[in-house]
PDB file of C-alpha atoms in Angstrom:
ATOM      1  CA  UNK A   5     -97.375 -14.602 -20.359  1.00  0.00           C
ATOM      2  CA  UNK A   6    -100.435 -16.197 -21.951  1.00  0.00           C
ATOM      3  CA  UNK A   7    -102.135 -14.309 -24.796  1.00  0.00           C
ATOM      4  CA  UNK A   8    -105.770 -15.143 -25.713  1.00  0.00           C
ATOM      5  CA  UNK A   9    -104.614 -17.152 -28.751  1.00  0.00           C
ATOM      6  CA  UNK A  10    -102.457 -19.379 -26.545  1.00  0.00           C
ATOM      7  CA  UNK A  11    -105.496 -20.804 -24.740  1.00  0.00           C
ATOM      8  CA  UNK A  12    -106.409 -22.587 -27.979  1.00  0.00           C
ATOM      9  CA  UNK A  13    -103.141 -23.281 -29.764  1.00  0.00           C
ATOM     10  CA  UNK A  14    -101.054 -24.511 -26.816  1.00  0.00           C
ATOM     11  CA  UNK A  15    -103.496 -27.088 -25.325  1.00  0.00           C
ATOM     12  CA  UNK A  16    -104.470 -28.249 -28.836  1.00  0.00           C
ATOM     13  CA  UNK A  17    -100.805 -28.652 -29.768  1.00  0.00           C
ATOM     14  CA  UNK A  18    -100.036 -30.536 -26.557  1.00  0.00           C
ATOM     15  CA  UNK A  19    -102.969 -32.901 -27.077  1.00  0.00           C
ATOM     16  CA  UNK A  20    -101.960 -33.622 -30.673  1.00  0.00           C
ATOM     17  CA  UNK A  21     -98.301 -34.369 -29.990  1.00  0.00           C
ATOM     18  CA  UNK A  22     -99.130 -36.463 -26.914  1.00  0.00           C
ATOM     19  CA  UNK A  23    -101.502 -38.652 -28.923  1.00  0.00           C
ATOM     20  CA  UNK A  24     -98.989 -39.026 -31.778  1.00  0.00           C
ATOM     21  CA  UNK A  25     -96.166 -39.894 -29.369  1.00  0.00           C
ATOM     22  CA  UNK A  26     -98.409 -42.346 -27.508  1.00  0.00           C
ATOM     23  CA  UNK A  27     -99.299 -44.092 -30.767  1.00  0.00           C
ATOM     24  CA  UNK A  28     -95.586 -44.280 -31.671  1.00  0.00           C
ATOM     25  CA  UNK A  29     -95.151 -46.810 -28.841  1.00  0.00           C
ATOM     26  CA  UNK A  30     -96.737 -49.406 -31.103  1.00  0.00           C
ATOM     27  CA  UNK A  31     -94.015 -48.894 -33.708  1.00  0.00           C
ATOM     28  CA  UNK A  32     -90.881 -50.997 -33.750  1.00  0.00           C
ATOM     29  CA  UNK A  33     -87.634 -49.362 -32.537  1.00  0.00           C
ATOM     30  CA  UNK A  34     -86.400 -49.223 -36.138  1.00  0.00           C
ATOM     31  CA  UNK A  35     -89.613 -47.539 -37.300  1.00  0.00           C
ATOM     32  CA  UNK A  36     -89.368 -44.965 -34.499  1.00  0.00           C
ATOM     33  CA  UNK A  37     -85.811 -44.154 -35.553  1.00  0.00           C
ATOM     34  CA  UNK A  38     -86.957 -43.399 -39.078  1.00  0.00           C
ATOM     35  CA  UNK A  39     -89.913 -41.361 -37.832  1.00  0.00           C
ATOM     36  CA  UNK A  40     -87.515 -39.254 -35.756  1.00  0.00           C
ATOM     37  CA  UNK A  41     -85.152 -38.878 -38.698  1.00  0.00           C
ATOM     38  CA  UNK A  42     -87.983 -37.812 -41.016  1.00  0.00           C
ATOM     39  CA  UNK A  43     -89.131 -35.212 -38.488  1.00  0.00           C
ATOM     40  CA  UNK A  44     -85.600 -33.875 -38.152  1.00  0.00           C
ATOM     41  CA  UNK A  45     -85.291 -33.501 -41.918  1.00  0.00           C
ATOM     42  CA  UNK A  46     -88.580 -31.567 -41.944  1.00  0.00           C
ATOM     43  CA  UNK A  47     -87.263 -29.284 -39.188  1.00  0.00           C
ATOM     44  CA  UNK A  48     -84.065 -28.587 -41.134  1.00  0.00           C
ATOM     45  CA  UNK A  49     -86.116 -27.882 -44.270  1.00  0.00           C
ATOM     46  CA  UNK A  50     -88.286 -25.469 -42.286  1.00  0.00           C
ATOM     47  CA  UNK A  51     -85.228 -23.630 -40.974  1.00  0.00           C
ATOM     48  CA  UNK A  52     -83.750 -23.294 -44.457  1.00  0.00           C
ATOM     49  CA  UNK A  53     -87.088 -21.982 -45.726  1.00  0.00           C
ATOM     50  CA  UNK A  54     -87.173 -19.461 -42.880  1.00  0.00           C
ATOM     51  CA  UNK A  55     -83.729 -18.145 -43.747  1.00  0.00           C
ATOM     52  CA  UNK A  56     -84.701 -17.821 -47.425  1.00  0.00           C
ATOM     53  CA  UNK A  57     -88.143 -16.287 -46.894  1.00  0.00           C
ATOM     54  CA  UNK A  58     -86.929 -13.735 -44.333  1.00  0.00           C
ATOM     55  CA  UNK A  59     -83.776 -12.871 -46.288  1.00  0.00           C
ATOM     56  CA  UNK A  60     -85.072  -9.505 -47.543  1.00  0.00           C
ATOM     57  CA  UNK A  61     -85.758  -8.181 -44.029  1.00  0.00           C
ATOM     58  CA  UNK A  62     -83.186 -10.173 -42.125  1.00  0.00           C
ATOM     59  CA  UNK A  63     -82.571  -9.613 -38.417  1.00  0.00           C
ATOM     60  CA  UNK A  64     -79.839 -10.951 -36.070  1.00  0.00           C
ATOM     61  CA  UNK A  65     -82.743 -12.370 -34.084  1.00  0.00           C
ATOM     62  CA  UNK A  66     -83.057 -15.039 -36.783  1.00  0.00           C
ATOM     63  CA  UNK A  67     -79.488 -16.274 -36.274  1.00  0.00           C
ATOM     64  CA  UNK A  68     -79.291 -19.726 -34.614  1.00  0.00           C
ATOM     65  CA  UNK A  69     -77.944 -18.626 -31.235  1.00  0.00           C
ATOM     66  CA  UNK A  70     -81.162 -19.068 -29.275  1.00  0.00           C
ATOM     67  CA  UNK A  71     -81.197 -22.054 -26.941  1.00  0.00           C
ATOM     68  CA  UNK A  72     -84.022 -23.429 -29.072  1.00  0.00           C
ATOM     69  CA  UNK A  73     -81.535 -23.729 -31.940  1.00  0.00           C
ATOM     70  CA  UNK A  74     -79.571 -26.320 -29.953  1.00  0.00           C
ATOM     71  CA  UNK A  75     -82.393 -28.782 -30.619  1.00  0.00           C
ATOM     72  CA  UNK A  76     -81.200 -29.002 -34.204  1.00  0.00           C
ATOM     73  CA  UNK A  77     -77.922 -30.358 -32.852  1.00  0.00           C
ATOM     74  CA  UNK A  78     -79.068 -32.501 -29.926  1.00  0.00           C
ATOM     75  CA  UNK A  79     -81.948 -34.210 -31.717  1.00  0.00           C
ATOM     76  CA  UNK A  80     -79.847 -34.663 -34.872  1.00  0.00           C
ATOM     77  CA  UNK A  81     -77.204 -36.485 -32.806  1.00  0.00           C
ATOM     78  CA  UNK A  82     -79.958 -38.603 -31.279  1.00  0.00           C
ATOM     79  CA  UNK A  83     -81.633 -39.280 -34.641  1.00  0.00           C
ATOM     80  CA  UNK A  84     -78.602 -39.970 -36.817  1.00  0.00           C
ATOM     81  CA  UNK A  85     -75.882 -40.893 -34.325  1.00  0.00           C
ATOM     82  CA  UNK A  86     -74.873 -44.297 -33.017  1.00  0.00           C
ATOM     83  CA  UNK A  87     -73.617 -45.559 -29.686  1.00  0.00           C
ATOM     84  CA  UNK A  88     -72.128 -42.835 -27.489  1.00  0.00           C
ATOM     85  CA  UNK A  89     -72.951 -40.089 -29.988  1.00  0.00           C
ATOM     86  CA  UNK A  90     -76.618 -41.088 -30.009  1.00  0.00           C
ATOM     87  CA  UNK A  91     -76.698 -41.232 -26.210  1.00  0.00           C
ATOM     88  CA  UNK A  92     -75.019 -37.818 -25.945  1.00  0.00           C
ATOM     89  CA  UNK A  93     -77.702 -36.376 -28.209  1.00  0.00           C
ATOM     90  CA  UNK A  94     -80.467 -38.114 -26.249  1.00  0.00           C
ATOM     91  CA  UNK A  95     -79.059 -36.752 -22.986  1.00  0.00           C
ATOM     92  CA  UNK A  96     -79.027 -33.146 -24.227  1.00  0.00           C
ATOM     93  CA  UNK A  97     -82.414 -33.625 -25.910  1.00  0.00           C
ATOM     94  CA  UNK A  98     -83.980 -34.935 -22.702  1.00  0.00           C
ATOM     95  CA  UNK A  99     -82.972 -31.879 -20.656  1.00  0.00           C
ATOM     96  CA  UNK A 100     -83.730 -29.441 -23.474  1.00  0.00           C
ATOM     97  CA  UNK A 101     -87.143 -30.970 -24.091  1.00  0.00           C
ATOM     98  CA  UNK A 102     -88.085 -30.745 -20.425  1.00  0.00           C
ATOM     99  CA  UNK A 103     -86.906 -27.120 -20.297  1.00  0.00           C
ATOM    100  CA  UNK A 104     -89.006 -26.363 -23.373  1.00  0.00           C
ATOM    101  CA  UNK A 105     -92.120 -27.990 -21.923  1.00  0.00           C
ATOM    102  CA  UNK A 106     -91.850 -26.035 -18.672  1.00  0.00           C
ATOM    103  CA  UNK A 107     -91.044 -22.720 -20.382  1.00  0.00           C
ATOM    104  CA  UNK A 108     -93.782 -23.015 -22.975  1.00  0.00           C
ATOM    105  CA  UNK A 109     -96.340 -23.962 -20.334  1.00  0.00           C
ATOM    106  CA  UNK A 110     -95.413 -21.112 -17.999  1.00  0.00           C
ATOM    107  CA  UNK A 111     -94.780 -18.399 -20.606  1.00  0.00           C
ATOM    108  CA  UNK A 112     -95.665 -19.452 -24.166  1.00  0.00           C
ATOM    109  CA  UNK A 113     -95.177 -15.928 -25.510  1.00  0.00           C
ATOM    110  CA  UNK A 114     -91.452 -16.056 -24.645  1.00  0.00           C
ATOM    111  CA  UNK A 115     -91.129 -19.200 -26.789  1.00  0.00           C
ATOM    112  CA  UNK A 116     -93.548 -18.935 -29.709  1.00  0.00           C
ATOM    113  CA  UNK A 117     -94.770 -15.338 -29.567  1.00  0.00           C
ATOM    114  CA  UNK A 118     -98.381 -14.427 -30.285  1.00  0.00           C
ATOM    115  CA  UNK A 119     -99.963 -17.399 -32.071  1.00  0.00           C
ATOM    116  CA  UNK A 120    -102.778 -15.182 -33.385  1.00  0.00           C
ATOM    117  CA  UNK A 121    -100.497 -14.705 -36.420  1.00  0.00           C
ATOM    118  CA  UNK A 122    -100.035 -18.441 -36.890  1.00  0.00           C
ATOM    119  CA  UNK A 123    -101.575 -18.583 -40.384  1.00  0.00           C
ATOM    120  CA  UNK A 124    -100.656 -15.119 -41.620  1.00  0.00           C
ATOM    121  CA  UNK A 125     -96.885 -14.842 -41.067  1.00  0.00           C
ATOM    122  CA  UNK A 126     -94.214 -17.465 -41.653  1.00  0.00           C
ATOM    123  CA  UNK A 127     -91.983 -16.624 -38.681  1.00  0.00           C
ATOM    124  CA  UNK A 128     -94.588 -17.208 -35.902  1.00  0.00           C
ATOM    125  CA  UNK A 129     -95.885 -20.248 -37.782  1.00  0.00           C
ATOM    126  CA  UNK A 130     -92.382 -21.685 -38.015  1.00  0.00           C
ATOM    127  CA  UNK A 131     -91.712 -20.968 -34.348  1.00  0.00           C
ATOM    128  CA  UNK A 132     -94.917 -22.651 -33.178  1.00  0.00           C
ATOM    129  CA  UNK A 133     -94.689 -25.778 -35.320  1.00  0.00           C
ATOM    130  CA  UNK A 134     -90.939 -26.096 -34.739  1.00  0.00           C
ATOM    131  CA  UNK A 135     -91.280 -26.108 -30.958  1.00  0.00           C
ATOM    132  CA  UNK A 136     -94.257 -28.444 -31.042  1.00  0.00           C
ATOM    133  CA  UNK A 137     -92.303 -30.813 -33.309  1.00  0.00           C
ATOM    134  CA  UNK A 138     -89.384 -30.723 -30.867  1.00  0.00           C
ATOM    135  CA  UNK A 139     -91.736 -31.688 -28.031  1.00  0.00           C
ATOM    136  CA  UNK A 140     -93.114 -34.471 -30.218  1.00  0.00           C
ATOM    137  CA  UNK A 141     -89.576 -35.790 -30.783  1.00  0.00           C
ATOM    138  CA  UNK A 142     -88.966 -35.555 -27.038  1.00  0.00           C
ATOM    139  CA  UNK A 143     -92.106 -37.506 -26.186  1.00  0.00           C
ATOM    140  CA  UNK A 144     -91.364 -40.168 -28.811  1.00  0.00           C
ATOM    141  CA  UNK A 145     -87.930 -40.587 -27.228  1.00  0.00           C
ATOM    142  CA  UNK A 146     -89.417 -40.918 -23.744  1.00  0.00           C
ATOM    143  CA  UNK A 147     -92.342 -43.183 -24.669  1.00  0.00           C
ATOM    144  CA  UNK A 148     -89.958 -45.396 -26.628  1.00  0.00           C
ATOM    145  CA  UNK A 149     -87.518 -45.582 -23.669  1.00  0.00           C
ATOM    146  CA  UNK A 150     -84.771 -44.489 -26.072  1.00  0.00           C
ATOM    147  CA  UNK A 151     -83.050 -42.461 -23.381  1.00  0.00           C
ATOM    148  CA  UNK A 152     -81.548 -44.258 -20.392  1.00  0.00           C
ATOM    149  CA  UNK A 153     -79.909 -42.153 -17.678  1.00  0.00           C
ATOM    150  CA  UNK A 154     -76.208 -42.930 -17.208  1.00  0.00           C
ATOM    151  CA  UNK A 155     -73.665 -42.006 -14.561  1.00  0.00           C
ATOM    152  CA  UNK A 156     -71.957 -39.059 -16.285  1.00  0.00           C
ATOM    153  CA  UNK A 157     -74.976 -37.578 -18.052  1.00  0.00           C
ATOM    154  CA  UNK A 158     -74.966 -34.408 -15.971  1.00  0.00           C
ATOM    155  CA  UNK A 159     -71.384 -33.684 -17.045  1.00  0.00           C
ATOM    156  CA  UNK A 160     -72.271 -34.565 -20.629  1.00  0.00           C
ATOM    157  CA  UNK A 161     -75.016 -31.980 -20.551  1.00  0.00           C
ATOM    158  CA  UNK A 162     -72.633 -29.430 -19.003  1.00  0.00           C
ATOM    159  CA  UNK A 163     -70.289 -29.781 -21.989  1.00  0.00           C
ATOM    160  CA  UNK A 164     -73.214 -29.345 -24.372  1.00  0.00           C
ATOM    161  CA  UNK A 165     -74.444 -26.263 -22.523  1.00  0.00           C
ATOM    162  CA  UNK A 166     -70.920 -24.836 -22.373  1.00  0.00           C
ATOM    163  CA  UNK A 167     -70.448 -25.224 -26.128  1.00  0.00           C
ATOM    164  CA  UNK A 168     -73.689 -23.326 -26.772  1.00  0.00           C
ATOM    165  CA  UNK A 169     -72.843 -20.584 -24.240  1.00  0.00           C
ATOM    166  CA  UNK A 170     -69.375 -20.079 -25.757  1.00  0.00           C
ATOM    167  CA  UNK A 171     -71.060 -19.050 -29.019  1.00  0.00           C
ATOM    168  CA  UNK A 172     -74.326 -17.518 -27.785  1.00  0.00           C
ATOM    169  CA  UNK A 173     -72.937 -15.115 -25.162  1.00  0.00           C
ATOM    170  CA  UNK A 174     -70.508 -13.286 -27.518  1.00  0.00           C
ATOM    171  CA  UNK A 175     -73.212 -13.242 -30.213  1.00  0.00           C
ATOM    172  CA  UNK A 176     -75.771 -11.751 -27.797  1.00  0.00           C
ATOM    173  CA  UNK A 177     -73.427  -8.856 -26.955  1.00  0.00           C
ATOM    174  CA  UNK A 178     -72.218  -8.436 -30.532  1.00  0.00           C
ATOM    175  CA  UNK A 179     -75.713  -8.242 -32.068  1.00  0.00           C
ATOM    176  CA  UNK A 180     -77.501  -6.933 -28.947  1.00  0.00           C
ATOM    177  CA  UNK A 181     -80.080  -9.686 -29.192  1.00  0.00           C
ATOM    178  CA  UNK A 182     -81.403 -11.235 -25.983  1.00  0.00           C
ATOM    179  CA  UNK A 183     -80.702 -14.841 -26.964  1.00  0.00           C
ATOM    180  CA  UNK A 184     -82.308 -17.071 -24.280  1.00  0.00           C
ATOM    181  CA  UNK A 185     -82.257 -14.242 -21.753  1.00  0.00           C
ATOM    182  CA  UNK A 186     -78.481 -13.742 -21.807  1.00  0.00           C
ATOM    183  CA  UNK A 187     -78.742  -9.935 -21.871  1.00  0.00           C
ATOM    184  CA  UNK A 188     -81.921  -9.502 -19.819  1.00  0.00           C
ATOM    185  CA  UNK A 189     -83.623 -12.098 -17.694  1.00  0.00           C
ATOM    186  CA  UNK A 190     -87.193 -13.265 -18.227  1.00  0.00           C
ATOM    187  CA  UNK A 191     -87.219 -14.173 -14.519  1.00  0.00           C
ATOM    188  CA  UNK A 192     -87.899 -11.089 -12.411  1.00  0.00           C
ATOM    189  CA  UNK A 193     -85.665 -11.926  -9.386  1.00  0.00           C
ATOM    190  CA  UNK A 194     -82.714 -12.603 -11.703  1.00  0.00           C
ATOM    191  CA  UNK A 195     -83.407  -9.409 -13.631  1.00  0.00           C
ATOM    192  CA  UNK A 196     -83.327  -7.403 -10.392  1.00  0.00           C
ATOM    193  CA  UNK A 197     -79.961  -8.972  -9.585  1.00  0.00           C
ATOM    194  CA  UNK A 198     -78.657  -8.060 -13.050  1.00  0.00           C
ATOM    195  CA  UNK A 199     -79.727  -4.443 -12.682  1.00  0.00           C
ATOM    196  CA  UNK A 200     -78.240  -4.163  -9.191  1.00  0.00           C
ATOM    197  CA  UNK A 201     -75.022  -6.185  -9.450  1.00  0.00           C
ATOM    198  CA  UNK A 202     -74.198  -6.084 -13.165  1.00  0.00           C
ATOM    199  CA  UNK A 203     -73.974  -8.418 -16.121  1.00  0.00           C
ATOM    200  CA  UNK A 204     -71.078 -10.611 -14.938  1.00  0.00           C
ATOM    201  CA  UNK A 205     -72.755 -11.559 -11.654  1.00  0.00           C
ATOM    202  CA  UNK A 206     -76.015 -12.107 -13.522  1.00  0.00           C
ATOM    203  CA  UNK A 207     -74.438 -14.481 -16.056  1.00  0.00           C
ATOM    204  CA  UNK A 208     -72.733 -16.467 -13.294  1.00  0.00           C
ATOM    205  CA  UNK A 209     -76.040 -16.840 -11.442  1.00  0.00           C
ATOM    206  CA  UNK A 210     -77.758 -17.620 -14.744  1.00  0.00           C
ATOM    207  CA  UNK A 211     -75.312 -20.499 -15.273  1.00  0.00           C
ATOM    208  CA  UNK A 212     -75.859 -21.780 -11.723  1.00  0.00           C
ATOM    209  CA  UNK A 213     -79.633 -21.569 -12.206  1.00  0.00           C
ATOM    210  CA  UNK A 214     -79.510 -23.576 -15.453  1.00  0.00           C
ATOM    211  CA  UNK A 215     -77.206 -26.229 -13.987  1.00  0.00           C
ATOM    212  CA  UNK A 216     -79.433 -26.612 -10.932  1.00  0.00           C
ATOM    213  CA  UNK A 217     -82.422 -26.957 -13.250  1.00  0.00           C
ATOM    214  CA  UNK A 218     -80.551 -29.606 -15.264  1.00  0.00           C
ATOM    215  CA  UNK A 219     -79.710 -31.477 -12.064  1.00  0.00           C
ATOM    216  CA  UNK A 220     -83.384 -31.355 -11.117  1.00  0.00           C
ATOM    217  CA  UNK A 221     -84.305 -32.686 -14.575  1.00  0.00           C
ATOM    218  CA  UNK A 222     -82.077 -35.724 -14.098  1.00  0.00           C
ATOM    219  CA  UNK A 223     -83.465 -36.158 -10.587  1.00  0.00           C
ATOM    220  CA  UNK A 224     -87.009 -36.172 -11.987  1.00  0.00           C
ATOM    221  CA  UNK A 225     -85.980 -38.842 -14.486  1.00  0.00           C
ATOM    222  CA  UNK A 226     -84.436 -41.021 -11.787  1.00  0.00           C
ATOM    223  CA  UNK A 227     -87.527 -40.648  -9.597  1.00  0.00           C
ATOM    224  CA  UNK A 228     -89.841 -41.500 -12.509  1.00  0.00           C
ATOM    225  CA  UNK A 229     -87.833 -44.655 -13.249  1.00  0.00           C
ATOM    226  CA  UNK A 230     -87.993 -45.769  -9.603  1.00  0.00           C
ATOM    227  CA  UNK A 231     -91.732 -45.096  -9.326  1.00  0.00           C
ATOM    228  CA  UNK A 232     -92.366 -46.981 -12.568  1.00  0.00           C
ATOM    229  CA  UNK A 233     -90.324 -49.967 -11.348  1.00  0.00           C
ATOM    230  CA  UNK A 234     -92.188 -49.925  -8.022  1.00  0.00           C
ATOM    231  CA  UNK A 235     -95.534 -49.825  -9.815  1.00  0.00           C
ATOM    232  CA  UNK A 236     -94.579 -52.792 -11.999  1.00  0.00           C
ATOM    233  CA  UNK A 237     -93.405 -54.788  -8.979  1.00  0.00           C
ATOM    234  CA  UNK A 238     -96.700 -54.185  -7.165  1.00  0.00           C
ATOM    235  CA  UNK A 239     -98.691 -55.022 -10.282  1.00  0.00           C
ATOM    236  CA  UNK A 240     -96.736 -58.253 -10.726  1.00  0.00           C
ATOM    237  CA  UNK A 241     -97.231 -59.124  -7.043  1.00  0.00           C
ATOM    238  CA  UNK A 242    -101.002 -58.604  -7.356  1.00  0.00           C
ATOM    239  CA  UNK A 243    -101.077 -60.804 -10.455  1.00  0.00           C
ATOM    240  CA  UNK A 244     -99.215 -63.632  -8.684  1.00  0.00           C
ATOM    241  CA  UNK A 245    -101.517 -63.328  -5.668  1.00  0.00           C
ATOM    242  CA  UNK A 246    -104.592 -63.515  -7.890  1.00  0.00           C
ATOM    243  CA  UNK A 247    -103.253 -66.605  -9.653  1.00  0.00           C
ATOM    244  CA  UNK A 248    -102.648 -68.368  -6.324  1.00  0.00           C
TER     245      UNK A 248
END
């Protein structure tokens, strides 16, 4: 669902982070690493501030069991890890970032709420700037070619998703908070299935849906790499022909 405020804040946010990520291509790999690390530290500081500011009227909704909270883990592994740990974080960050982009574009209210309160309440402000910063980190990673698809990345993401689900599903039922649609689906066909066949069938289909979406995300990456390579080959061929 798009609220009137989204027609300003979402396109403006997208334009800003795209330009910043595009400019980051001119930075050295080492400089990009430190930019990503600095952004991650700002995100952690923002989360701590949220927990402190909202302490007096705390809600289980503020607990870090939303799927969006996994970005603290995945991008931290990518920013501060090395070798396999860094790649594991980049793998989970790539899928999560793509999911976030699609979800925020289709239904920004389900991600950041009503941005009309952006400069009057801390929680919506934190949500908006946090998710935009995550997309900025994602774009910096992609523009810098810091993520390279490997053979077992789909299984790597499955383990990451499973670790989150093992904590988020019990928490959703315990606190009766709809973390990432675990109690009630934001997708109408899935919600009809939940109401008709029950929660267990719904969660199984939910898992299948997410895994299929992750597989599609990796497929999109592979296709983009092939198209880019093909474009470069044709460009090189035209250059050689012109020189002859």
